[in-house]
mmCIF file of C-alpha atoms in Angstrom:
data_model
loop_
_atom_site.group_PDB
_atom_site.id
_atom_site.type_symbol
_atom_site.label_atom_id
_atom_site.label_comp_id
_atom_site.label_asym_id
_atom_site.label_seq_id
_atom_site.Cartn_x
_atom_site.Cartn_y
_atom_site.Cartn_z
ATOM 1 C CA UNK A 165 -31.705 -56.807 -171.584
ATOM 2 C CA UNK A 166 -33.176 -60.046 -173.144
ATOM 3 C CA UNK A 167 -32.100 -61.704 -170.350
ATOM 4 C CA UNK A 168 -33.556 -59.554 -167.920
ATOM 5 C CA UNK A 169 -37.013 -59.846 -169.816
ATOM 6 C CA UNK A 170 -36.494 -63.430 -169.971
ATOM 7 C CA UNK A 171 -35.858 -63.659 -166.021
ATOM 8 C CA UNK A 172 -38.575 -61.657 -165.269
ATOM 9 C CA UNK A 173 -41.034 -63.339 -167.430
ATOM 10 C CA UNK A 174 -40.097 -66.873 -165.490
ATOM 11 C CA UNK A 175 -40.399 -65.196 -162.422
ATOM 12 C CA UNK A 176 -44.135 -64.108 -162.972
ATOM 13 C CA UNK A 177 -44.682 -67.390 -164.623
ATOM 14 C CA UNK A 178 -43.790 -69.138 -161.347
ATOM 15 C CA UNK A 179 -45.565 -66.294 -159.411
ATOM 16 C CA UNK A 180 -48.839 -67.039 -161.047
ATOM 17 C CA UNK A 181 -48.235 -70.809 -160.645
ATOM 18 C CA UNK A 182 -47.462 -70.543 -157.362
ATOM 19 C CA UNK A 183 -51.357 -69.200 -156.824
ATOM 20 C CA UNK A 184 -52.761 -72.309 -158.252
ATOM 21 C CA UNK A 185 -50.122 -74.379 -156.277
ATOM 22 C CA UNK A 186 -51.380 -72.667 -153.226
ATOM 23 C CA UNK A 187 -54.958 -72.903 -153.946
ATOM 24 C CA UNK A 188 -56.814 -73.597 -150.978
ATOM 25 C CA UNK A 189 -59.814 -76.318 -150.832
ATOM 26 C CA UNK A 190 -62.553 -75.407 -147.824
ATOM 27 C CA UNK A 191 -63.923 -78.175 -146.173
ATOM 28 C CA UNK A 192 -67.063 -77.916 -143.547
ATOM 29 C CA UNK A 193 -65.173 -79.020 -139.769
ATOM 30 C CA UNK A 194 -67.544 -81.790 -139.135
ATOM 31 C CA UNK A 195 -67.915 -85.000 -141.114
ATOM 32 C CA UNK A 196 -68.045 -86.075 -143.801
ATOM 33 C CA UNK A 197 -66.309 -82.744 -144.389
ATOM 34 C CA UNK A 198 -67.899 -81.572 -147.684
ATOM 35 C CA UNK A 199 -66.386 -79.262 -149.645
ATOM 36 C CA UNK A 200 -67.333 -75.414 -149.508
ATOM 37 C CA UNK A 201 -65.270 -74.070 -152.037
ATOM 38 C CA UNK A 202 -61.728 -72.842 -152.897
ATOM 39 C CA UNK A 203 -59.669 -69.423 -152.374
ATOM 40 C CA UNK A 204 -56.873 -68.670 -153.922
ATOM 41 C CA UNK A 205 -54.228 -66.982 -152.094
ATOM 42 C CA UNK A 206 -52.132 -63.044 -152.526
ATOM 43 C CA UNK A 207 -48.685 -64.475 -152.939
ATOM 44 C CA UNK A 208 -46.262 -62.636 -150.827
ATOM 45 C CA UNK A 209 -42.126 -62.986 -150.664
ATOM 46 C CA UNK A 210 -40.287 -62.694 -147.526
ATOM 47 C CA UNK A 211 -36.195 -63.339 -147.158
ATOM 48 C CA UNK A 212 -36.457 -67.024 -145.779
ATOM 49 C CA UNK A 213 -40.262 -67.536 -146.719
ATOM 50 C CA UNK A 214 -43.016 -67.201 -149.092
ATOM 51 C CA UNK A 215 -46.412 -66.590 -147.811
ATOM 52 C CA UNK A 216 -50.484 -66.986 -148.899
ATOM 53 C CA UNK A 217 -53.116 -64.274 -147.969
ATOM 54 C CA UNK A 218 -56.339 -65.861 -147.781
ATOM 55 C CA UNK A 219 -59.237 -63.682 -148.287
ATOM 56 C CA UNK A 220 -62.328 -65.624 -146.308
ATOM 57 C CA UNK A 221 -65.469 -64.564 -147.105
ATOM 58 C CA UNK A 222 -68.032 -65.285 -144.330
ATOM 59 C CA UNK A 223 -70.810 -65.270 -146.394
ATOM 60 C CA UNK A 224 -69.584 -67.755 -148.742
ATOM 61 C CA UNK A 225 -68.539 -69.885 -145.457
ATOM 62 C CA UNK A 226 -71.576 -69.321 -142.895
ATOM 63 C CA UNK A 227 -70.188 -71.834 -140.220
ATOM 64 C CA UNK A 228 -68.044 -68.954 -139.377
ATOM 65 C CA UNK A 229 -71.317 -66.747 -138.837
ATOM 66 C CA UNK A 230 -71.598 -68.929 -135.435
ATOM 67 C CA UNK A 231 -69.318 -68.796 -132.208
ATOM 68 C CA UNK A 232 -67.117 -72.506 -132.278
ATOM 69 C CA UNK A 233 -68.219 -72.563 -135.915
ATOM 70 C CA UNK A 234 -65.308 -73.845 -137.861
ATOM 71 C CA UNK A 235 -63.700 -74.824 -141.539
ATOM 72 C CA UNK A 236 -60.480 -76.564 -142.478
ATOM 73 C CA UNK A 237 -58.488 -75.147 -145.305
ATOM 74 C CA UNK A 238 -56.271 -77.745 -146.975
ATOM 75 C CA UNK A 239 -53.351 -76.130 -148.705
ATOM 76 C CA UNK A 240 -51.812 -78.807 -150.672
ATOM 77 C CA UNK A 241 -48.787 -76.452 -151.731
ATOM 78 C CA UNK A 242 -47.399 -76.148 -147.967
ATOM 79 C CA UNK A 243 -43.987 -77.501 -147.855
ATOM 80 C CA UNK A 244 -44.621 -81.006 -146.201
ATOM 81 C CA UNK A 245 -40.969 -80.518 -144.073
ATOM 82 C CA UNK A 246 -42.264 -77.536 -142.347
ATOM 83 C CA UNK A 247 -46.293 -77.361 -142.334
ATOM 84 C CA UNK A 248 -49.205 -79.822 -142.199
ATOM 85 C CA UNK A 249 -51.937 -78.699 -145.472
ATOM 86 C CA UNK A 250 -55.153 -78.958 -142.934
ATOM 87 C CA UNK A 251 -55.600 -75.649 -141.187
ATOM 88 C CA UNK A 252 -58.407 -74.827 -138.563
ATOM 89 C CA UNK A 253 -60.252 -71.496 -138.457
ATOM 90 C CA UNK A 254 -62.505 -71.084 -135.676
ATOM 91 C CA UNK A 255 -65.181 -68.553 -134.623
ATOM 92 C CA UNK A 256 -64.583 -68.095 -130.756
ATOM 93 C CA UNK A 257 -66.102 -65.870 -127.960
ATOM 94 C CA UNK A 258 -64.087 -62.748 -128.161
ATOM 95 C CA UNK A 259 -64.480 -62.166 -124.199
ATOM 96 C CA UNK A 260 -62.194 -65.586 -123.616
ATOM 97 C CA UNK A 261 -60.109 -65.484 -126.271
ATOM 98 C CA UNK A 262 -59.722 -61.568 -127.226
ATOM 99 C CA UNK A 263 -60.047 -62.012 -130.823
ATOM 100 C CA UNK A 264 -62.862 -63.302 -132.930
ATOM 101 C CA UNK A 265 -61.190 -65.844 -135.089
ATOM 102 C CA UNK A 266 -58.513 -68.226 -134.368
ATOM 103 C CA UNK A 267 -56.418 -70.253 -136.824
ATOM 104 C CA UNK A 268 -54.313 -73.587 -135.782
ATOM 105 C CA UNK A 269 -52.838 -76.800 -137.802
ATOM 106 C CA UNK A 270 -54.368 -80.073 -137.290
ATOM 107 C CA UNK A 271 -51.358 -81.653 -137.101
ATOM 108 C CA UNK A 272 -51.034 -82.814 -132.754
ATOM 109 C CA UNK A 273 -47.592 -81.043 -131.737
ATOM 110 C CA UNK A 274 -47.011 -83.841 -129.384
ATOM 111 C CA UNK A 275 -45.762 -86.477 -132.675
ATOM 112 C CA UNK A 276 -47.924 -84.387 -135.699
ATOM 113 C CA UNK A 277 -50.634 -86.682 -135.479
ATOM 114 C CA UNK A 278 -53.976 -85.869 -136.706
ATOM 115 C CA UNK A 279 -56.831 -83.903 -134.993
ATOM 116 C CA UNK A 280 -60.579 -84.819 -134.456
ATOM 117 C CA UNK A 281 -62.819 -82.133 -135.431
ATOM 118 C CA UNK A 282 -63.431 -79.568 -132.695
ATOM 119 C CA UNK A 283 -65.901 -81.163 -129.912
ATOM 120 C CA UNK A 284 -69.182 -79.615 -129.776
ATOM 121 C CA UNK A 285 -69.334 -80.106 -126.332
ATOM 122 C CA UNK A 286 -66.291 -79.247 -124.503
ATOM 123 C CA UNK A 287 -64.786 -76.994 -127.464
ATOM 124 C CA UNK A 288 -61.419 -78.964 -127.741
ATOM 125 C CA UNK A 289 -59.596 -80.539 -130.275
ATOM 126 C CA UNK A 290 -58.286 -84.286 -129.512
ATOM 127 C CA UNK A 291 -55.331 -85.964 -130.639
ATOM 128 C CA UNK A 292 -57.049 -89.171 -132.514
ATOM 129 C CA UNK A 293 -54.258 -91.504 -132.015
ATOM 130 C CA UNK A 294 -55.116 -92.197 -128.472
ATOM 131 C CA UNK A 295 -52.499 -90.025 -126.932
ATOM 132 C CA UNK A 296 -54.807 -87.998 -124.942
ATOM 133 C CA UNK A 297 -53.255 -84.410 -125.651
ATOM 134 C CA UNK A 298 -56.255 -81.934 -125.851
ATOM 135 C CA UNK A 299 -56.234 -78.692 -127.192
ATOM 136 C CA UNK A 300 -58.190 -75.155 -127.318
ATOM 137 C CA UNK A 301 -59.421 -73.612 -130.406
ATOM 138 C CA UNK A 302 -56.219 -71.266 -130.205
ATOM 139 C CA UNK A 303 -53.613 -74.247 -129.971
ATOM 140 C CA UNK A 304 -52.950 -73.854 -126.296
ATOM 141 C CA UNK A 305 -52.532 -77.304 -124.614
ATOM 142 C CA UNK A 306 -55.315 -78.365 -122.175
ATOM 143 C CA UNK A 307 -54.364 -82.015 -121.530
ATOM 144 C CA UNK A 308 -52.259 -84.889 -122.247
ATOM 145 C CA UNK A 309 -48.810 -84.944 -123.760
ATOM 146 C CA UNK A 310 -48.501 -82.089 -125.843
ATOM 147 C CA UNK A 311 -49.469 -80.512 -122.092
ATOM 148 C CA UNK A 312 -46.376 -82.381 -120.676
ATOM 149 C CA UNK A 313 -44.148 -81.145 -122.747
ATOM 150 C CA UNK A 314 -45.862 -77.552 -123.208
ATOM 151 C CA UNK A 315 -46.264 -77.185 -126.235
ATOM 152 C CA UNK A 316 -49.166 -75.419 -128.194
ATOM 153 C CA UNK A 317 -50.067 -76.288 -131.830
ATOM 154 C CA UNK A 318 -48.593 -74.333 -134.911
ATOM 155 C CA UNK A 319 -51.101 -71.380 -135.152
ATOM 156 C CA UNK A 320 -51.603 -69.007 -138.122
ATOM 157 C CA UNK A 321 -52.038 -65.142 -138.031
ATOM 158 C CA UNK A 322 -55.967 -63.847 -138.811
ATOM 159 C CA UNK A 323 -56.779 -60.584 -139.541
ATOM 160 C CA UNK A 324 -60.419 -59.343 -139.146
ATOM 161 C CA UNK A 325 -61.318 -55.846 -138.850
ATOM 162 C CA UNK A 326 -65.506 -56.525 -138.754
ATOM 163 C CA UNK A 327 -68.000 -57.144 -141.700
ATOM 164 C CA UNK A 328 -67.686 -59.919 -144.005
ATOM 165 C CA UNK A 329 -64.127 -60.631 -144.770
ATOM 166 C CA UNK A 330 -61.104 -62.366 -142.517
ATOM 167 C CA UNK A 331 -57.673 -62.855 -143.501
ATOM 168 C CA UNK A 332 -55.419 -65.664 -142.615
ATOM 169 C CA UNK A 333 -51.815 -65.795 -143.237
ATOM 170 C CA UNK A 334 -49.978 -68.976 -143.845
ATOM 171 C CA UNK A 335 -46.322 -69.615 -143.994
ATOM 172 C CA UNK A 336 -46.366 -72.494 -146.994
ATOM 173 C CA UNK A 337 -42.833 -72.677 -148.692
ATOM 174 C CA UNK A 338 -39.351 -71.767 -147.128
ATOM 175 C CA UNK A 339 -37.513 -69.980 -150.001
ATOM 176 C CA UNK A 340 -34.637 -72.595 -150.033
ATOM 177 C CA UNK A 341 -37.215 -75.085 -150.698
ATOM 178 C CA UNK A 342 -39.010 -73.300 -153.652
ATOM 179 C CA UNK A 343 -35.536 -72.451 -155.339
ATOM 180 C CA UNK A 344 -34.442 -75.744 -155.402
ATOM 181 C CA UNK A 345 -37.268 -77.261 -156.982
ATOM 182 C CA UNK A 346 -37.106 -77.376 -160.540
ATOM 183 C CA UNK A 347 -40.382 -77.952 -161.594
ATOM 184 C CA UNK A 348 -43.419 -77.431 -158.797
ATOM 185 C CA UNK A 349 -45.979 -79.417 -159.100
ATOM 186 C CA UNK A 350 -49.903 -80.273 -157.503
ATOM 187 C CA UNK A 351 -51.931 -83.149 -156.781
ATOM 188 C CA UNK A 352 -55.370 -82.263 -154.960
ATOM 189 C CA UNK A 353 -57.498 -84.813 -153.156
ATOM 190 C CA UNK A 354 -60.439 -86.272 -155.377
ATOM 191 C CA UNK A 355 -63.684 -85.069 -155.257
ATOM 192 C CA UNK A 356 -65.844 -86.403 -153.705
ATOM 193 C CA UNK A 357 -64.061 -88.382 -150.880
ATOM 194 C CA UNK A 358 -65.530 -91.016 -150.384
ATOM 195 C CA UNK A 359 -66.513 -91.219 -153.827
ATOM 196 C CA UNK A 360 -68.924 -94.588 -155.527
ATOM 197 C CA UNK A 361 -68.649 -94.681 -159.181
ATOM 198 C CA UNK A 362 -66.357 -92.231 -160.379
ATOM 199 C CA UNK A 363 -64.387 -89.123 -158.991
ATOM 200 C CA UNK A 364 -62.724 -85.585 -160.292
ATOM 201 C CA UNK A 365 -58.678 -85.395 -159.714
ATOM 202 C CA UNK A 366 -57.340 -82.413 -159.976
ATOM 203 C CA UNK A 367 -53.115 -81.957 -160.462
ATOM 204 C CA UNK A 368 -50.676 -78.954 -162.235
ATOM 205 C CA UNK A 369 -47.231 -78.787 -163.211
ATOM 206 C CA UNK A 370 -45.130 -75.292 -163.420
ATOM 207 C CA UNK A 371 -43.781 -76.802 -167.086
ATOM 208 C CA UNK A 372 -44.611 -78.786 -169.936
ATOM 209 C CA UNK A 373 -43.933 -82.808 -168.709
ATOM 210 C CA UNK A 374 -45.202 -85.694 -168.844
ATOM 211 C CA UNK A 375 -47.538 -86.688 -166.298
ATOM 212 C CA UNK A 376 -48.824 -90.516 -165.130
ATOM 213 C CA UNK A 377 -51.100 -90.701 -162.066
ATOM 214 C CA UNK A 378 -51.233 -94.490 -160.742
ATOM 215 C CA UNK A 379 -53.446 -96.226 -158.998
ATOM 216 C CA UNK A 380 -52.658 -98.954 -155.997
ATOM 217 C CA UNK A 381 -54.024 -100.907 -153.180
ATOM 218 C CA UNK A 382 -53.819 -99.785 -149.565
ATOM 219 C CA UNK A 383 -50.504 -102.132 -149.213
ATOM 220 C CA UNK A 384 -48.830 -100.246 -152.171
ATOM 221 C CA UNK A 385 -49.623 -103.038 -154.970
ATOM 222 C CA UNK A 386 -50.164 -101.476 -158.455
ATOM 223 C CA UNK A 387 -53.385 -101.732 -159.979
ATOM 224 C CA UNK A 388 -54.087 -99.482 -162.902
ATOM 225 C CA UNK A 389 -52.731 -96.395 -164.478
ATOM 226 C CA UNK A 390 -55.564 -93.785 -164.674
ATOM 227 C CA UNK A 391 -53.495 -91.180 -166.805
ATOM 228 C CA UNK A 392 -50.458 -90.747 -168.884
ATOM 229 C CA UNK A 393 -49.582 -87.844 -171.310
ATOM 230 C CA UNK A 394 -47.111 -85.143 -172.098
ATOM 231 C CA UNK A 395 -49.545 -82.451 -171.377
ATOM 232 C CA UNK A 396 -48.940 -78.282 -170.936
ATOM 233 C CA UNK A 397 -48.609 -76.101 -167.745
ATOM 234 C CA UNK A 398 -50.996 -75.194 -165.485
ATOM 235 C CA UNK A 399 -54.178 -76.576 -164.179
ATOM 236 C CA UNK A 400 -55.766 -79.987 -165.575
ATOM 237 C CA UNK A 401 -58.111 -82.079 -164.499
ATOM 238 C CA UNK A 402 -59.853 -86.121 -165.113
ATOM 239 C CA UNK A 403 -62.731 -88.002 -164.185
ATOM 240 C CA UNK A 404 -61.985 -91.339 -163.413
ATOM 241 C CA UNK A 405 -64.248 -94.341 -163.507
ATOM 242 C CA UNK A 406 -64.092 -96.519 -160.092
ATOM 243 C CA UNK A 407 -67.211 -98.671 -160.907
ATOM 244 C CA UNK A 408 -65.140 -101.909 -160.847
ATOM 245 C CA UNK A 409 -63.328 -101.273 -157.461
ATOM 246 C CA UNK A 410 -64.268 -102.675 -154.467
ATOM 247 C CA UNK A 411 -65.469 -100.900 -151.270
ATOM 248 C CA UNK A 412 -62.154 -99.751 -149.607
ATOM 249 C CA UNK A 413 -59.113 -97.808 -149.098
ATOM 250 C CA UNK A 414 -56.495 -97.101 -152.382
ATOM 251 C CA UNK A 415 -53.927 -94.806 -152.945
ATOM 252 C CA UNK A 416 -52.730 -92.966 -155.887
ATOM 253 C CA UNK A 417 -49.862 -91.491 -157.016
ATOM 254 C CA UNK A 418 -48.423 -88.364 -159.632
ATOM 255 C CA UNK A 419 -45.181 -88.665 -161.202
ATOM 256 C CA UNK A 420 -43.680 -85.939 -163.055
ATOM 257 C CA UNK A 421 -41.034 -87.129 -166.106
ATOM 258 C CA UNK A 422 -40.993 -90.560 -164.011
ATOM 259 C CA UNK A 423 -40.252 -89.090 -160.684
ATOM 260 C CA UNK A 424 -42.722 -89.376 -158.142
ATOM 261 C CA UNK A 425 -44.172 -86.222 -156.581
ATOM 262 C CA UNK A 426 -47.468 -86.845 -154.640
ATOM 263 C CA UNK A 427 -49.485 -89.159 -153.312
ATOM 264 C CA UNK A 428 -53.285 -89.330 -152.243
ATOM 265 C CA UNK A 429 -55.764 -91.700 -150.327
ATOM 266 C CA UNK A 430 -58.675 -92.515 -151.981
ATOM 267 C CA UNK A 431 -61.893 -94.063 -149.888
ATOM 268 C CA UNK A 432 -64.350 -96.017 -152.748
ATOM 269 C CA UNK A 433 -67.838 -96.353 -150.683
ATOM 270 C CA UNK A 434 -70.523 -99.053 -151.698
ATOM 271 C CA UNK A 435 -71.761 -98.597 -155.367
ATOM 272 C CA UNK A 436 -75.119 -96.798 -156.186
#
């Protein structure tokens, strides 16, 4: 009986951490990609995968009230073997698409390269690597290599029945990956990005562990250590001093018990 209670407690603890792991940062879908808010999902487990249901309130993201209005969801907890962490939600004309909202991955179906923001004139997504692939907002290929191979973007189910809330269903983790990883963790994109003199970095671990966060130049040369502590499970954040760094691109990496887990790119703008 005691073992059963302990098992249930561990399952509940891991489920709660999954909500933190899969919390989405929502950004404007046009430059400079401002952070608009964060949304914690409801977790649903199926036989072979774990889903996150995101309830997005239109009043919080008024861009979605406009036809062709779009936002980006950045879901750090997505299994990188299966999915790209950035997702577009776009409002489209019902008469053209038979629905009011569509949601697709930001990764081109040709070679997985990231897509440009939705073009305000053509209402198409374009692959940034120059292969010429263009996509409709619902992910269907319009032109280029993706059209030649007949491969649409990965899409996500959106439920909207009018009113202020839409629901997006994101396939986040394969069950085997979830079961294999003994200590789930996440490292979020620094805020703001680009940044100037300082930035906020948020991270989390499922179990008490030693966490280090190191800074490297874009070629991978170690520069200095932001953080090195044994910490409790859960969500944590630090403010890092960047005033001594010249303008440019950098990488910061997270290590849990000396094992590398996540890497993010930091853009340093001109000092204020």
